[in-house]
Amino acid sequence: MENRDMGGIGFTSGHWPLDPQKPTLIFIHGAASNHAFWNPQVNYFAEIVNTVAMDLPGHGASRSPGKEKVSDYAAAVLDFIDMIQAPSPIPCGLSMGGAITQQLLVSHKGRFPAGILINTGARLKVLPSIFETIDKNYNDFVKSLFTFAISGKSNAEKLRPEIEASTICQPSVASGDFRACDGFNVTDALGLIEVPVLVLTATDDKLTPVKYGTFLADSIKNAELVTIEDAGHFSPIEKPLEVNLAIHDFLTRVIPVKGS
Ligand code: COA
């Protein structure tokens, strides 16, 4: 994996330069997170497709300010995709990243051959206690993730380094992210999405419950739903193999990829 910076956006990629013959998985992290969240996926898919995990504006190594609207983040992701000239970009987002992915698929039809929505929803109203905790003490918010964002069956201590590395974020940026989630609603626009979409949910997800994913899969014409057992909101780091196999299986059916 290589960490890079272009136009003020930090990102990591499986290989660089990108292979023009291969599609590109664009991994988009959730609220208060950064590209490191996707290390298990960037590595796993590096020999199969192009893999790029970006830091959204205000996060990780990206320098421009954070945003407070999902549509503004979506515009920044589209600019980034254009800047790196990603061949056949397939956005893959978790939670707020999944909201950004939905926004891209709804507003830029024809730009993306497929999309992957992980632990997200067409609306993402946020518990007031999340804002209060971030405002009071950001470390308490990070601590709360070990209860709320992973399954009780996951090994919290083993995941500690990954969770701590991928939640380094300015509290003001984190608040802006959750405001963006709170104001997000594409319920009435999901019918516009025509490309194949993989919807991943996780049985023990408390932040975006399975029913949010079921709603997405029922509302998007060409969607398929896979539920990861015994995982929470952070299923890509809790159950990387299961998540990767589900994505791999989807990719082999919807786009030509090697290694299938
Ligand atoms: N897809 C499908 N159903 C949804 C949905 C979605 N994206 N968003 C909300 N709903 C459902 C709710 O489950 C609820 O169903 P119910 O009446 O059967 O219980 C109903 O629509 C109304 O929900 P909502 O508009 O969110 O209002 P609320 O006042 O009932 O709840 C919260 C507000 C914050 C308590 C609630 O949204 C919640 O628990 N959210 C998850 C926790 C969180 O903060 N997640 C962070 C996401 S980034």
CSV table of C-alpha atoms and ligand atoms in Angstrom, one decimal:
chain,number,residue,atom,x,y,z
A,1,MET,CA,0.0,0.0,0.0
A,2,GLU,CA,1.2,3.5,-0.7
A,3,ASN,CA,0.1,6.7,1.0
A,4,ARG,CA,-0.2,9.6,-1.4
A,5,ASP,CA,-1.4,13.2,-1.6
A,6,MET,CA,-2.8,14.9,-4.6
A,7,GLY,CA,-4.5,18.3,-4.7
A,8,GLY,CA,-4.7,18.4,-0.9
A,9,ILE,CA,-6.4,15.0,-0.6
A,10,GLY,CA,-4.6,12.2,1.2
A,11,PHE,CA,-5.3,8.6,0.1
A,12,THR,CA,-3.8,5.1,0.1
A,13,SER,CA,-3.8,2.8,-2.9
A,14,GLY,CA,-3.1,-0.9,-3.5
A,15,HIS,CA,-0.8,0.1,-6.4
A,16,TRP,CA,0.1,3.3,-8.1
A,17,PRO,CA,-0.3,4.3,-10.9
A,18,LEU,CA,-3.7,2.9,-11.4
A,19,ASP,CA,-4.1,0.2,-14.1
A,20,PRO,CA,-6.4,1.6,-16.9
A,21,GLN,CA,-7.6,-1.9,-17.7
A,22,LYS,CA,-9.1,-2.5,-14.2
A,23,PRO,CA,-12.1,-0.9,-12.5
A,24,THR,CA,-11.3,1.1,-9.3
A,25,LEU,CA,-12.8,0.5,-5.9
A,26,ILE,CA,-13.1,3.9,-4.2
A,27,PHE,CA,-13.4,3.4,-0.5
A,28,ILE,CA,-15.2,6.2,1.4
A,29,HIS,CA,-15.0,6.2,5.2
A,30,GLY,CA,-17.7,7.1,7.7
A,31,ALA,CA,-18.1,10.0,10.1
A,32,ALA,CA,-15.1,10.9,12.2
A,33,SER,CA,-12.9,8.4,10.4
A,34,ASN,CA,-10.2,8.2,7.8
A,35,HIS,CA,-8.7,6.0,5.0
A,36,ALA,CA,-7.0,3.7,7.5
A,37,PHE,CA,-10.4,2.1,8.2
A,38,TRP,CA,-10.2,0.4,4.8
A,39,ASN,CA,-6.7,-1.2,5.1
A,40,PRO,CA,-8.1,-4.8,5.1
A,41,GLN,CA,-10.0,-4.1,1.9
A,42,VAL,CA,-7.3,-2.1,0.1
A,43,ASN,CA,-4.9,-4.9,0.7
A,44,TYR,CA,-7.3,-7.8,-0.2
A,45,PHE,CA,-8.4,-6.3,-3.5
A,46,ALA,CA,-5.1,-4.8,-4.6
A,47,GLU,CA,-4.2,-7.6,-7.1
A,48,ILE,CA,-7.8,-7.8,-8.4
A,49,VAL,CA,-8.9,-4.3,-9.1
A,50,ASN,CA,-7.5,-0.8,-8.5
A,51,THR,CA,-8.1,0.1,-4.8
A,52,VAL,CA,-8.1,3.7,-3.5
A,53,ALA,CA,-9.1,4.7,0.1
A,54,MET,CA,-9.3,8.5,0.4
A,55,ASP,CA,-9.4,10.9,3.4
A,56,LEU,CA,-12.4,13.1,3.0
A,57,PRO,CA,-11.8,16.8,3.3
A,58,GLY,CA,-10.9,17.7,6.9
A,59,HIS,CA,-9.9,14.1,7.7
A,60,GLY,CA,-6.6,12.3,7.9
A,61,ALA,CA,-4.0,13.8,5.6
A,62,SER,CA,-6.6,15.9,3.6
A,63,ARG,CA,-6.1,19.6,4.1
A,64,SER,CA,-9.3,21.4,3.1
A,65,PRO,CA,-12.0,22.0,5.7
A,66,GLY,CA,-14.6,19.3,6.6
A,67,LYS,CA,-18.1,19.7,5.3
A,68,GLU,CA,-21.6,19.7,6.9
A,69,LYS,CA,-23.6,18.3,4.0
A,70,VAL,CA,-23.4,14.9,2.4
A,71,SER,CA,-23.8,16.5,-1.0
A,72,ASP,CA,-20.7,18.7,-0.4
A,73,TYR,CA,-18.7,15.6,0.5
A,74,ALA,CA,-20.0,13.8,-2.6
A,75,ALA,CA,-18.8,16.8,-4.8
A,76,ALA,CA,-15.4,16.5,-3.2
A,77,VAL,CA,-15.2,12.7,-3.9
A,78,LEU,CA,-16.2,13.3,-7.5
A,79,ASP,CA,-13.5,16.0,-7.9
A,80,PHE,CA,-11.0,13.5,-6.4
A,81,ILE,CA,-12.1,10.7,-8.8
A,82,ASP,CA,-11.7,13.0,-11.7
A,83,MET,CA,-8.3,14.2,-10.5
A,84,ILE,CA,-6.8,10.7,-10.2
A,85,GLN,CA,-8.6,9.7,-13.4
A,86,ALA,CA,-9.9,6.5,-11.7
A,87,PRO,CA,-10.9,4.0,-14.4
A,88,SER,CA,-14.5,2.7,-14.0
A,89,PRO,CA,-14.9,4.0,-10.4
A,90,ILE,CA,-17.0,2.0,-8.1
A,91,PRO,CA,-17.8,3.9,-4.9
A,92,CYS,CA,-17.9,1.8,-1.7
A,93,GLY,CA,-18.9,3.6,1.4
A,94,LEU,CA,-19.6,2.9,5.1
A,95,SER,CA,-22.3,4.8,7.0
A,96,MET,CA,-21.7,8.5,6.1
A,97,GLY,CA,-19.5,7.1,3.3
A,98,GLY,CA,-22.5,5.0,2.2
A,99,ALA,CA,-24.6,8.2,2.2
A,100,ILE,CA,-22.0,9.8,0.0
A,101,THR,CA,-22.1,6.8,-2.3
A,102,GLN,CA,-25.9,7.0,-2.6
A,103,GLN,CA,-25.6,10.7,-3.4
A,104,LEU,CA,-23.1,10.0,-6.1
A,105,LEU,CA,-25.2,7.2,-7.6
A,106,VAL,CA,-28.4,9.4,-7.5
A,107,SER,CA,-26.8,12.6,-8.8
A,108,HIS,CA,-24.3,11.3,-11.3
A,109,LYS,CA,-26.0,8.6,-13.3
A,110,GLY,CA,-23.7,7.1,-15.9
A,111,ARG,CA,-20.5,7.9,-14.0
A,112,PHE,CA,-20.4,4.7,-12.0
A,113,PRO,CA,-20.8,1.1,-13.2
A,114,ALA,CA,-21.9,-0.2,-9.7
A,115,GLY,CA,-21.9,0.8,-6.0
A,116,ILE,CA,-21.4,-0.8,-2.6
A,117,LEU,CA,-23.3,0.4,0.4
A,118,ILE,CA,-22.1,-0.9,3.8
A,119,ASN,CA,-24.0,-0.3,7.1
A,120,THR,CA,-25.8,2.8,6.0
A,121,GLY,CA,-29.3,4.1,5.3
A,122,ALA,CA,-31.3,6.4,3.0
A,123,ARG,CA,-31.8,8.6,6.1
A,124,LEU,CA,-29.3,8.8,8.9
A,125,LYS,CA,-30.8,10.6,11.8
A,126,VAL,CA,-28.3,10.9,14.6
A,127,LEU,CA,-28.8,10.3,18.3
A,128,PRO,CA,-28.5,13.6,20.2
A,129,SER,CA,-26.2,11.9,22.7
A,130,ILE,CA,-23.6,11.4,19.9
A,131,PHE,CA,-23.4,15.2,19.4
A,132,GLU,CA,-23.3,15.8,23.2
A,133,THR,CA,-20.5,13.3,23.8
A,134,ILE,CA,-18.3,14.8,20.9
A,135,ASP,CA,-18.9,18.3,22.2
A,136,LYS,CA,-17.9,17.4,25.8
A,137,ASN,CA,-15.0,15.0,25.3
A,138,TYR,CA,-13.9,13.5,22.0
A,139,ASN,CA,-12.1,10.6,23.8
A,140,ASP,CA,-15.3,9.6,25.4
A,141,PHE,CA,-16.9,9.4,22.0
A,142,VAL,CA,-14.0,7.1,20.8
A,143,LYS,CA,-14.4,5.0,23.9
A,144,SER,CA,-18.2,4.7,23.3
A,145,LEU,CA,-17.5,3.1,19.8
A,146,PHE,CA,-16.1,0.0,21.6
A,147,THR,CA,-19.7,-0.5,22.9
A,148,PHE,CA,-21.8,0.9,20.1
A,149,ALA,CA,-19.9,0.4,16.9
A,150,ILE,CA,-18.8,-3.3,17.2
A,151,SER,CA,-20.5,-6.5,18.0
A,152,GLY,CA,-20.4,-7.8,21.6
A,153,LYS,CA,-19.0,-10.9,20.0
A,154,SER,CA,-16.0,-9.1,18.4
A,155,ASN,CA,-12.7,-8.9,20.3
A,156,ALA,CA,-12.5,-5.2,21.3
A,157,GLU,CA,-8.9,-5.4,22.5
A,158,LYS,CA,-7.7,-6.9,19.3
A,159,LEU,CA,-9.5,-4.2,17.3
A,160,ARG,CA,-8.3,-1.4,19.6
A,161,PRO,CA,-5.3,-0.3,17.4
A,162,GLU,CA,-7.4,-0.2,14.2
A,163,ILE,CA,-10.3,1.6,15.8
A,164,GLU,CA,-8.1,4.2,17.4
A,165,ALA,CA,-6.1,4.8,14.2
A,166,SER,CA,-9.2,5.2,12.1
A,167,THR,CA,-11.0,7.6,14.5
A,168,ILE,CA,-8.3,10.3,14.8
A,169,CYS,CA,-10.3,13.3,13.9
A,170,GLN,CA,-10.8,17.0,14.9
A,171,PRO,CA,-13.9,17.1,17.2
A,172,SER,CA,-15.3,20.0,15.1
A,173,VAL,CA,-15.0,17.9,11.9
A,174,ALA,CA,-16.6,15.0,13.6
A,175,SER,CA,-19.6,17.2,14.7
A,176,GLY,CA,-19.9,18.5,11.1
A,177,ASP,CA,-19.9,14.9,9.8
A,178,PHE,CA,-22.8,13.9,12.1
A,179,ARG,CA,-24.7,17.0,11.2
A,180,ALA,CA,-24.2,15.9,7.5
A,181,CYS,CA,-25.7,12.5,8.4
A,182,ASP,CA,-28.6,14.0,10.4
A,183,GLY,CA,-29.6,16.2,7.4
A,184,PHE,CA,-29.3,13.4,4.8
A,185,ASN,CA,-32.3,11.9,3.1
A,186,VAL,CA,-32.5,10.3,-0.4
A,187,THR,CA,-35.5,8.2,0.4
A,188,ASP,CA,-37.4,9.5,-2.5
A,189,ALA,CA,-34.5,9.4,-5.0
A,190,LEU,CA,-33.4,5.8,-4.6
A,191,GLY,CA,-35.5,4.7,-7.6
A,192,LEU,CA,-33.1,6.7,-9.8
A,193,ILE,CA,-30.3,4.3,-9.2
A,194,GLU,CA,-30.1,1.7,-12.0
A,195,VAL,CA,-26.7,0.2,-11.7
A,196,PRO,CA,-26.0,-2.9,-9.7
A,197,VAL,CA,-25.6,-2.1,-6.0
A,198,LEU,CA,-24.4,-4.4,-3.2
A,199,VAL,CA,-26.0,-3.6,0.2
A,200,LEU,CA,-24.2,-5.0,3.2
A,201,THR,CA,-25.7,-5.0,6.6
A,202,ALA,CA,-24.5,-6.6,9.9
A,203,THR,CA,-26.6,-8.5,12.4
A,204,ASP,CA,-25.3,-6.6,15.5
A,205,ASP,CA,-25.2,-3.1,13.9
A,206,LYS,CA,-26.8,-0.7,16.5
A,207,LEU,CA,-26.0,2.5,14.6
A,208,THR,CA,-27.5,1.6,11.2
A,209,PRO,CA,-29.7,-1.4,11.9
A,210,VAL,CA,-30.3,-4.2,9.4
A,211,LYS,CA,-33.7,-2.7,8.5
A,212,TYR,CA,-32.0,0.4,7.0
A,213,GLY,CA,-30.2,-1.9,4.6
A,214,THR,CA,-33.4,-3.9,3.9
A,215,PHE,CA,-35.1,-0.6,3.0
A,216,LEU,CA,-32.2,0.2,0.6
A,217,ALA,CA,-32.2,-3.2,-1.0
A,218,ASP,CA,-36.0,-3.0,-1.5
A,219,SER,CA,-35.9,0.5,-2.9
A,220,ILE,CA,-33.0,0.2,-5.4
A,221,LYS,CA,-34.0,-1.7,-8.5
A,222,ASN,CA,-30.8,-3.7,-9.1
A,223,ALA,CA,-29.7,-4.2,-5.5
A,224,GLU,CA,-28.7,-7.3,-3.6
A,225,LEU,CA,-28.5,-7.7,0.2
A,226,VAL,CA,-25.9,-9.6,2.2
A,227,THR,CA,-26.0,-9.6,6.0
A,228,ILE,CA,-22.8,-10.3,7.9
A,229,GLU,CA,-23.4,-12.4,11.0
A,230,ASP,CA,-22.0,-11.5,14.4
A,231,ALA,CA,-20.6,-8.1,13.3
A,232,GLY,CA,-21.5,-4.6,14.2
A,233,HIS,CA,-21.3,-1.2,12.5
A,234,PHE,CA,-17.5,-1.7,11.8
A,235,SER,CA,-18.0,-5.0,10.1
A,236,PRO,CA,-15.2,-4.3,7.5
A,237,ILE,CA,-12.6,-4.5,10.3
A,238,GLU,CA,-14.5,-6.9,12.6
A,239,LYS,CA,-15.2,-9.5,9.9
A,240,PRO,CA,-12.8,-8.5,7.0
A,241,LEU,CA,-12.8,-11.9,5.3
A,242,GLU,CA,-16.6,-12.2,5.2
A,243,VAL,CA,-17.0,-8.6,4.0
A,244,ASN,CA,-14.3,-9.1,1.3
A,245,LEU,CA,-15.8,-12.3,0.1
A,246,ALA,CA,-19.2,-10.7,-0.3
A,247,ILE,CA,-17.7,-7.8,-2.2
A,248,HIS,CA,-15.6,-10.1,-4.4
A,249,ASP,CA,-18.6,-12.3,-5.2
A,250,PHE,CA,-20.5,-9.2,-6.2
A,251,LEU,CA,-17.7,-7.8,-8.4
A,252,THR,CA,-17.2,-11.1,-10.2
A,253,ARG,CA,-20.8,-11.0,-11.3
A,254,VAL,CA,-21.2,-7.3,-12.2
A,255,ILE,CA,-17.9,-6.4,-13.7
A,256,PRO,CA,-15.1,-8.3,-15.4
A,257,VAL,CA,-12.4,-8.8,-12.7
A,258,LYS,CA,-9.4,-11.1,-12.4
A,259,GLY,CA,-9.0,-13.7,-9.7
A,260,SER,CA,-12.6,-15.1,-9.9
B,1,COA,N1,-34.2,3.2,6.7
B,1,COA,C1,-35.3,2.6,7.2
B,1,COA,N2,-36.0,3.0,8.3
B,1,COA,C2,-35.5,4.1,8.9
B,1,COA,C3,-34.4,4.8,8.5
B,1,COA,C4,-33.7,4.3,7.4
B,1,COA,N3,-32.6,4.9,6.9
B,1,COA,N4,-34.2,5.8,9.3
B,1,COA,C5,-35.2,5.7,10.2
B,1,COA,N5,-36.0,4.7,10.0
B,1,COA,C6,-37.2,4.3,10.8
B,1,COA,C7,-36.8,4.2,12.2
B,1,COA,O1,-36.3,2.9,12.6
B,1,COA,C8,-38.2,4.4,12.8
B,1,COA,O2,-38.9,3.2,12.7
B,1,COA,P1,-40.0,2.8,13.8
B,1,COA,O3,-41.0,3.9,13.9
B,1,COA,O4,-40.5,1.5,13.3
B,1,COA,O5,-39.2,2.7,15.1
B,1,COA,C9,-38.8,5.5,11.9
B,1,COA,O6,-38.1,5.3,10.7
B,1,COA,C10,-38.5,6.9,12.4
B,1,COA,O7,-37.1,7.1,12.7
B,1,COA,P2,-36.4,8.5,12.8
B,1,COA,O8,-36.8,9.4,11.7
B,1,COA,O9,-34.9,8.2,12.8
B,1,COA,O10,-36.8,9.2,14.0
B,1,COA,P3,-36.8,8.8,15.5
B,1,COA,O11,-37.1,10.1,16.2
B,1,COA,O12,-37.7,7.7,15.7
B,1,COA,O13,-35.3,8.3,15.9
B,1,COA,C11,-32.9,8.3,16.3
B,1,COA,C12,-34.1,9.2,15.9
B,1,COA,C13,-31.7,9.2,16.3
B,1,COA,C14,-33.1,7.8,17.8
B,1,COA,C15,-32.9,7.1,15.4
B,1,COA,O14,-32.8,7.5,14.1
B,1,COA,C16,-31.7,6.2,15.7
B,1,COA,O15,-31.7,5.4,16.6
B,1,COA,N6,-30.6,6.2,14.9
B,1,COA,C17,-29.5,5.3,14.9
B,1,COA,C18,-28.5,5.7,15.8
B,1,COA,C19,-27.5,6.8,15.3
B,1,COA,O16,-27.4,7.8,15.8
B,1,COA,N7,-26.9,6.4,14.2
B,1,COA,C20,-25.9,7.3,13.6
B,1,COA,C21,-26.0,7.2,12.1
B,1,COA,S1,-24.7,8.1,11.3
